[in-house]
mmCIF file of C-alpha atoms in Angstrom:
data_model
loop_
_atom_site.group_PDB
_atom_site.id
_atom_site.type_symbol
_atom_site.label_atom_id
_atom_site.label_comp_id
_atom_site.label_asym_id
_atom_site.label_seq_id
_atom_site.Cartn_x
_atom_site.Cartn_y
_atom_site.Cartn_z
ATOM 1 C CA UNK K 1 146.035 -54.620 43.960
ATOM 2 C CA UNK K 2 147.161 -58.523 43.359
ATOM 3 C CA UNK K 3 150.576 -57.953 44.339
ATOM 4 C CA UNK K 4 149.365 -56.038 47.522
ATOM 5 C CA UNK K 5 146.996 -58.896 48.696
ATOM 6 C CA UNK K 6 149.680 -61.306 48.325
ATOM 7 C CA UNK K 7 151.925 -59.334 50.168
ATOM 8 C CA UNK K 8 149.244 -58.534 53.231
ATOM 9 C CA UNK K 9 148.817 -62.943 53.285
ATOM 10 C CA UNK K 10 152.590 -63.402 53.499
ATOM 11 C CA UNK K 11 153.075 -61.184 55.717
ATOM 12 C CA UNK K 12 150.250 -62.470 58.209
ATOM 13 C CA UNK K 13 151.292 -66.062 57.652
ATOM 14 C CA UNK K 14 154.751 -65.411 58.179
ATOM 15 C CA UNK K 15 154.513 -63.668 61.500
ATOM 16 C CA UNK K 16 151.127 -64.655 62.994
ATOM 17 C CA UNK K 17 153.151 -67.404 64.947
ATOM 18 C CA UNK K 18 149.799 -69.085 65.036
ATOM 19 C CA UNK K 19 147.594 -65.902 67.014
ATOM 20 C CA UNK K 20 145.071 -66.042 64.952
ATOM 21 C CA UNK K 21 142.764 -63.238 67.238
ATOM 22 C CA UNK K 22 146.086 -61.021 66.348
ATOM 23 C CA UNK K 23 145.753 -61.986 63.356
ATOM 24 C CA UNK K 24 142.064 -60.953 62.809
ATOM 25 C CA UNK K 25 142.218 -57.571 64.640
ATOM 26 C CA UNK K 26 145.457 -56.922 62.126
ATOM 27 C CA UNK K 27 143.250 -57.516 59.069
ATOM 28 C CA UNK K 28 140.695 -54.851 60.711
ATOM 29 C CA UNK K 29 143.081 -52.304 61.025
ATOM 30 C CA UNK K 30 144.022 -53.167 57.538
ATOM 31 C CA UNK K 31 140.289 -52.647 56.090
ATOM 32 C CA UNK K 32 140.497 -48.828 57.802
ATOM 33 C CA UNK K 33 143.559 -47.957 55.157
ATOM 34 C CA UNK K 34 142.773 -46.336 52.074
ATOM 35 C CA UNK K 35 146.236 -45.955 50.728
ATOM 36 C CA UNK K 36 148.964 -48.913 49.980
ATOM 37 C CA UNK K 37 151.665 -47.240 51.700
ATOM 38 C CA UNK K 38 149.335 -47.171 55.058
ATOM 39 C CA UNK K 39 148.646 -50.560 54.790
ATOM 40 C CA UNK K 40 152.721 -51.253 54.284
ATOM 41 C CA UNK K 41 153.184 -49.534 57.548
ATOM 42 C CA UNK K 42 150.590 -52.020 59.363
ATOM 43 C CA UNK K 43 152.798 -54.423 57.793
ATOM 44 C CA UNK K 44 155.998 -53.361 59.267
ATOM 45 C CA UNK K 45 154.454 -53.335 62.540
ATOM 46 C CA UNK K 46 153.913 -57.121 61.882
ATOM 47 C CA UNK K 47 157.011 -57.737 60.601
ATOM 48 C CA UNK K 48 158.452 -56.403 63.442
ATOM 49 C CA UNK K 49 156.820 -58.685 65.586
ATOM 50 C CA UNK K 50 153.645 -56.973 67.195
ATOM 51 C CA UNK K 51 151.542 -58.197 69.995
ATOM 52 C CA UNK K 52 147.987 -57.927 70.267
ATOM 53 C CA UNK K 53 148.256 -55.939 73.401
ATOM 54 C CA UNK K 54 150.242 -53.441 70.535
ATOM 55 C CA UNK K 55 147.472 -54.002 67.936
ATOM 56 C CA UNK K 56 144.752 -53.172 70.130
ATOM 57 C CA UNK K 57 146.604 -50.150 71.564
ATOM 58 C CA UNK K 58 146.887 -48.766 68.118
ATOM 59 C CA UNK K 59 142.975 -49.680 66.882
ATOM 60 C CA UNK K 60 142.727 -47.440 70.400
ATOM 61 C CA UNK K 61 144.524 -44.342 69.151
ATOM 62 C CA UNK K 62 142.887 -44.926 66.215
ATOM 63 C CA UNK K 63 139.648 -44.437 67.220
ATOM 64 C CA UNK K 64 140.689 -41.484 69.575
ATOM 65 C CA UNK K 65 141.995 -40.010 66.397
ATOM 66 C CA UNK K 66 138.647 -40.887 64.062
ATOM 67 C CA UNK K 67 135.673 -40.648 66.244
ATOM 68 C CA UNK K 68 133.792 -38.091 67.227
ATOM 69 C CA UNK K 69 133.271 -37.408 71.006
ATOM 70 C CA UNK K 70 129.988 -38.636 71.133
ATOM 71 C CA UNK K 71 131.123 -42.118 69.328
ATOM 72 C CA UNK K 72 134.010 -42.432 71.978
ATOM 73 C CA UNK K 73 131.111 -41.761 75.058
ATOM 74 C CA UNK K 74 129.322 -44.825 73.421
ATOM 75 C CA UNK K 75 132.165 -46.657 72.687
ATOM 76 C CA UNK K 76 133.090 -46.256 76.721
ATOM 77 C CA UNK K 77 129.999 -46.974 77.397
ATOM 78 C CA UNK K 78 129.649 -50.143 75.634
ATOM 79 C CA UNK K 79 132.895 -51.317 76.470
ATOM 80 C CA UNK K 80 132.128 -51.332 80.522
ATOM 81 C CA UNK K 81 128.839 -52.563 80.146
ATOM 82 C CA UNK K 82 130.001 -55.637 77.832
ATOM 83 C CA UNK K 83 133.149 -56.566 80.009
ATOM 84 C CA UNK K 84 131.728 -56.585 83.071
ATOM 85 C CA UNK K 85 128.557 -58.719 81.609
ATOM 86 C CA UNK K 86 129.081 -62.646 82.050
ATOM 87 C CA UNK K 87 127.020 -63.025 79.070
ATOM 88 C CA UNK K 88 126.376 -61.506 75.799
ATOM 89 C CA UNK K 89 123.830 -58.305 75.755
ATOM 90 C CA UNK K 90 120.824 -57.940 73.617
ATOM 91 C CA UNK K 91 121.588 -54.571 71.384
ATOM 92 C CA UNK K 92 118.072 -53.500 72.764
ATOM 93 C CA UNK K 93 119.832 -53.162 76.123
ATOM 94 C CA UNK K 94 122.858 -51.639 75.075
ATOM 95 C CA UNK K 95 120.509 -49.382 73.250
ATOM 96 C CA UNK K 96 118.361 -48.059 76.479
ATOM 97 C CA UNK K 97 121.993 -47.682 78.445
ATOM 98 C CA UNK K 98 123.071 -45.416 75.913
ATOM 99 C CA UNK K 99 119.535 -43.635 75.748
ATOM 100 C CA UNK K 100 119.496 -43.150 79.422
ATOM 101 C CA UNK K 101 122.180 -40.086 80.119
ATOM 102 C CA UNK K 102 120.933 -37.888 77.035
ATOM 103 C CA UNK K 103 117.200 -39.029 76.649
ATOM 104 C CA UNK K 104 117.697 -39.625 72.617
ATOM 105 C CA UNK K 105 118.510 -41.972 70.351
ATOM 106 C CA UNK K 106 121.049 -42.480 67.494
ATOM 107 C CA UNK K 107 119.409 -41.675 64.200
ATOM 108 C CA UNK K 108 121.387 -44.554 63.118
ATOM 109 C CA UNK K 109 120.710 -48.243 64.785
ATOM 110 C CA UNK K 110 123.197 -49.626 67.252
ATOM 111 C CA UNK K 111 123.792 -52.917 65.339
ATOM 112 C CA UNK K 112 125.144 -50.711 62.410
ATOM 113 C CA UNK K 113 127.772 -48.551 64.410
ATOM 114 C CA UNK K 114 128.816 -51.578 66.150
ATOM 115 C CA UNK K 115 129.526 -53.375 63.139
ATOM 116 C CA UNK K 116 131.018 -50.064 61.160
ATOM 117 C CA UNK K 117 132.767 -48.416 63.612
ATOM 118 C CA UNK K 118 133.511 -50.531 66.785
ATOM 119 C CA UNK K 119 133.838 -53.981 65.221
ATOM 120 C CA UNK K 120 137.376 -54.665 66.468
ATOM 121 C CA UNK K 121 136.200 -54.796 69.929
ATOM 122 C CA UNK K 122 133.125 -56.022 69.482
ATOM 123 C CA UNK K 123 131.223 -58.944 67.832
ATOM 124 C CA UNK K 124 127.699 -58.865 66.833
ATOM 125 C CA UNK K 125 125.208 -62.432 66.259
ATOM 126 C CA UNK K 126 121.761 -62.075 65.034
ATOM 127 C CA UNK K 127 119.052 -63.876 67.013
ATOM 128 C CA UNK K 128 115.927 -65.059 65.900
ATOM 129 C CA UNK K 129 113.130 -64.662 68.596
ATOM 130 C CA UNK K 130 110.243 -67.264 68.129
ATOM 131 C CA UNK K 131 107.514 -65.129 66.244
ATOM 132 C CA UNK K 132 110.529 -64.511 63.296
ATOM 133 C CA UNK K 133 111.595 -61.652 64.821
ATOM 134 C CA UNK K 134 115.773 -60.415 64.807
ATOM 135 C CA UNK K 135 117.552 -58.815 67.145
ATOM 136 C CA UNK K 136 121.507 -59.041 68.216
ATOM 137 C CA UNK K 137 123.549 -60.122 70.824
ATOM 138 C CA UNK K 138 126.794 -57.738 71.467
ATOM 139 C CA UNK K 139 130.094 -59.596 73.046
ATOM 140 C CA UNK K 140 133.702 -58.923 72.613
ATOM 141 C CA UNK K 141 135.767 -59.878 69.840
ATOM 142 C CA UNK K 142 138.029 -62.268 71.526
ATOM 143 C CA UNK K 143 139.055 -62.619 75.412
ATOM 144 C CA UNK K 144 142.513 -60.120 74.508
ATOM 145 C CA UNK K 145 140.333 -56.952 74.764
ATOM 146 C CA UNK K 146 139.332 -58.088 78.026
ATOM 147 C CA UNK K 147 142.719 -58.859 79.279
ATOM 148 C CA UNK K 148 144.129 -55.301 77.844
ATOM 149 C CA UNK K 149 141.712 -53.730 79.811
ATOM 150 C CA UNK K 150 142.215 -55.540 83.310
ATOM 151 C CA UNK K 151 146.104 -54.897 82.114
ATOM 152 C CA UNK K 152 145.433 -51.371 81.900
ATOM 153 C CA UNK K 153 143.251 -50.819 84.844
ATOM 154 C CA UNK K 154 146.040 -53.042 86.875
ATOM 155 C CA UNK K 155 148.546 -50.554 85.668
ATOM 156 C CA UNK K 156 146.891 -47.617 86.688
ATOM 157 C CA UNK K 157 146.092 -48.649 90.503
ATOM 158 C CA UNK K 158 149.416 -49.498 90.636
ATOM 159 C CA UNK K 159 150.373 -46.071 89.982
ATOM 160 C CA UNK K 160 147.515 -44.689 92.599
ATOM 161 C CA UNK K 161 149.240 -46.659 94.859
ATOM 162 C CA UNK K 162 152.166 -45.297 94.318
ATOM 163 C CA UNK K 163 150.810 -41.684 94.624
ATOM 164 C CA UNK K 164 149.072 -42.483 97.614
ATOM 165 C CA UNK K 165 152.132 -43.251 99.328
ATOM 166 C CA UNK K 166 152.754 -40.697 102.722
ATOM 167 C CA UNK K 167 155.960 -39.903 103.048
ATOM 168 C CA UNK K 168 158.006 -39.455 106.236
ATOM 169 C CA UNK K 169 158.088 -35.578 106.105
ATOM 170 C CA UNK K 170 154.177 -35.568 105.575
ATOM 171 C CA UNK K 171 153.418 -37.565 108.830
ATOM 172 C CA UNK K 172 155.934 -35.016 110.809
ATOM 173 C CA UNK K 173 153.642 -31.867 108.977
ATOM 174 C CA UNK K 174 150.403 -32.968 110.018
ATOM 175 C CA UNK K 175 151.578 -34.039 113.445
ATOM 176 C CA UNK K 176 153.431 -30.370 114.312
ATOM 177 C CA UNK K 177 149.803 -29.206 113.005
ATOM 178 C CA UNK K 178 147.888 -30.911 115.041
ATOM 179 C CA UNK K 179 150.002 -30.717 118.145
ATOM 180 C CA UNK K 180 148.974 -26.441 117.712
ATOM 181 C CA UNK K 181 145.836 -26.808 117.237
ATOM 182 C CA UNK K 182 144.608 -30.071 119.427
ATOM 183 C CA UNK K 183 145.435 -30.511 123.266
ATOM 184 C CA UNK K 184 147.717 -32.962 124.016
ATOM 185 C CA UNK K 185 145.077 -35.742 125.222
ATOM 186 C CA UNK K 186 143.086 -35.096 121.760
ATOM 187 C CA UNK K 187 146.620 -35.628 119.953
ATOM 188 C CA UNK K 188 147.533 -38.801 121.926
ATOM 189 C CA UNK K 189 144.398 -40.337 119.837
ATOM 190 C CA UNK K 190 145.821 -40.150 116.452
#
């Protein structure tokens, strides 16, 4: 166990090249391996020089591939709801957004899945209100979840774009079709 914490801090140190947010969500996907030999192939990934737009792709997959469909709903949910806030939310809120579309609640609180299952996108800080009482305030992890995101939604209008495109030979289509079925004058508008 030693000898495998040493070799998870060299590793780190060696090819962090000073990202410490990669850094972070790296350890995370770390603590989710039960077995040495998964953890050496998180390593390899760093050793072979991984991104954090890579690392958060992969805690992606990995929740695709661990949680149920109900967890990935709320972890949808919670994701559009934080990014497009300009401040943190109150778990409270996050908690009646997620009530809303199926009129029940988690048996479990919010604050706990957050912090067990969706911690590498999200970070949690208690509050203390001034009659003593706690609550918590949900942002993201770090500014690079954000940026994948925008990234990713970039991407993908790009390729609407793209799709929406009307080619040549579609123009000449609807044109011969609406030269049979419009009169001329009603044609001469479009």
């Amino acid at each position: 166990m030693r000898k495998l914490r040493k070799e998870v801090f060299d590793v780190l140190t060696t090819n962090s090249h000073g990202d410490f947010i990669n850094i972070g969500l790296l350890l995370k996907e770390v603590s989710t391996k039960q077995w040495p030999a998964e953890i050496r192939e998180v390593l390899e990934t760093a050793k072979a020089g991984t991104n954090r737009e890579d690392t958060i792709a992969r805690e992606i997959a990995r929740c695709n591939d661990t949680l149920s469909a109900q967890e990935i709903r709320d972890l949808n949910t919670l994701l559009l709801w934080v990014l497009a806030s300009k401040s943190p939310l109150a778990v409270a809120t996050l908690d009646a957004i997620l009530f809303l579309p199926k009129n029940e609640t988690s048996l479990r609180p919010l604050h706990e899945r957050i912090r067990d299952k969706y911690s590498s996108f999200f970070h949690l800080d208690e509050v203390f209100g001034s009659a003593g009482e706690s609550g918590y305030l949900v942002s993201l992890v770090s500014d690079s979840i954000r940026d994948y995101f925008e990234a990713q939604s970039s991407t993908l209008e790009a390729a609407a774009v793209d799709q929406s495109k009307i080619s040549d030979s579609e123009v000449k289509i609807v044109r011969r079709f609406l030269t049979s079925v419009c009169d001329q004058e009603l044609y001469e508008k479009f």
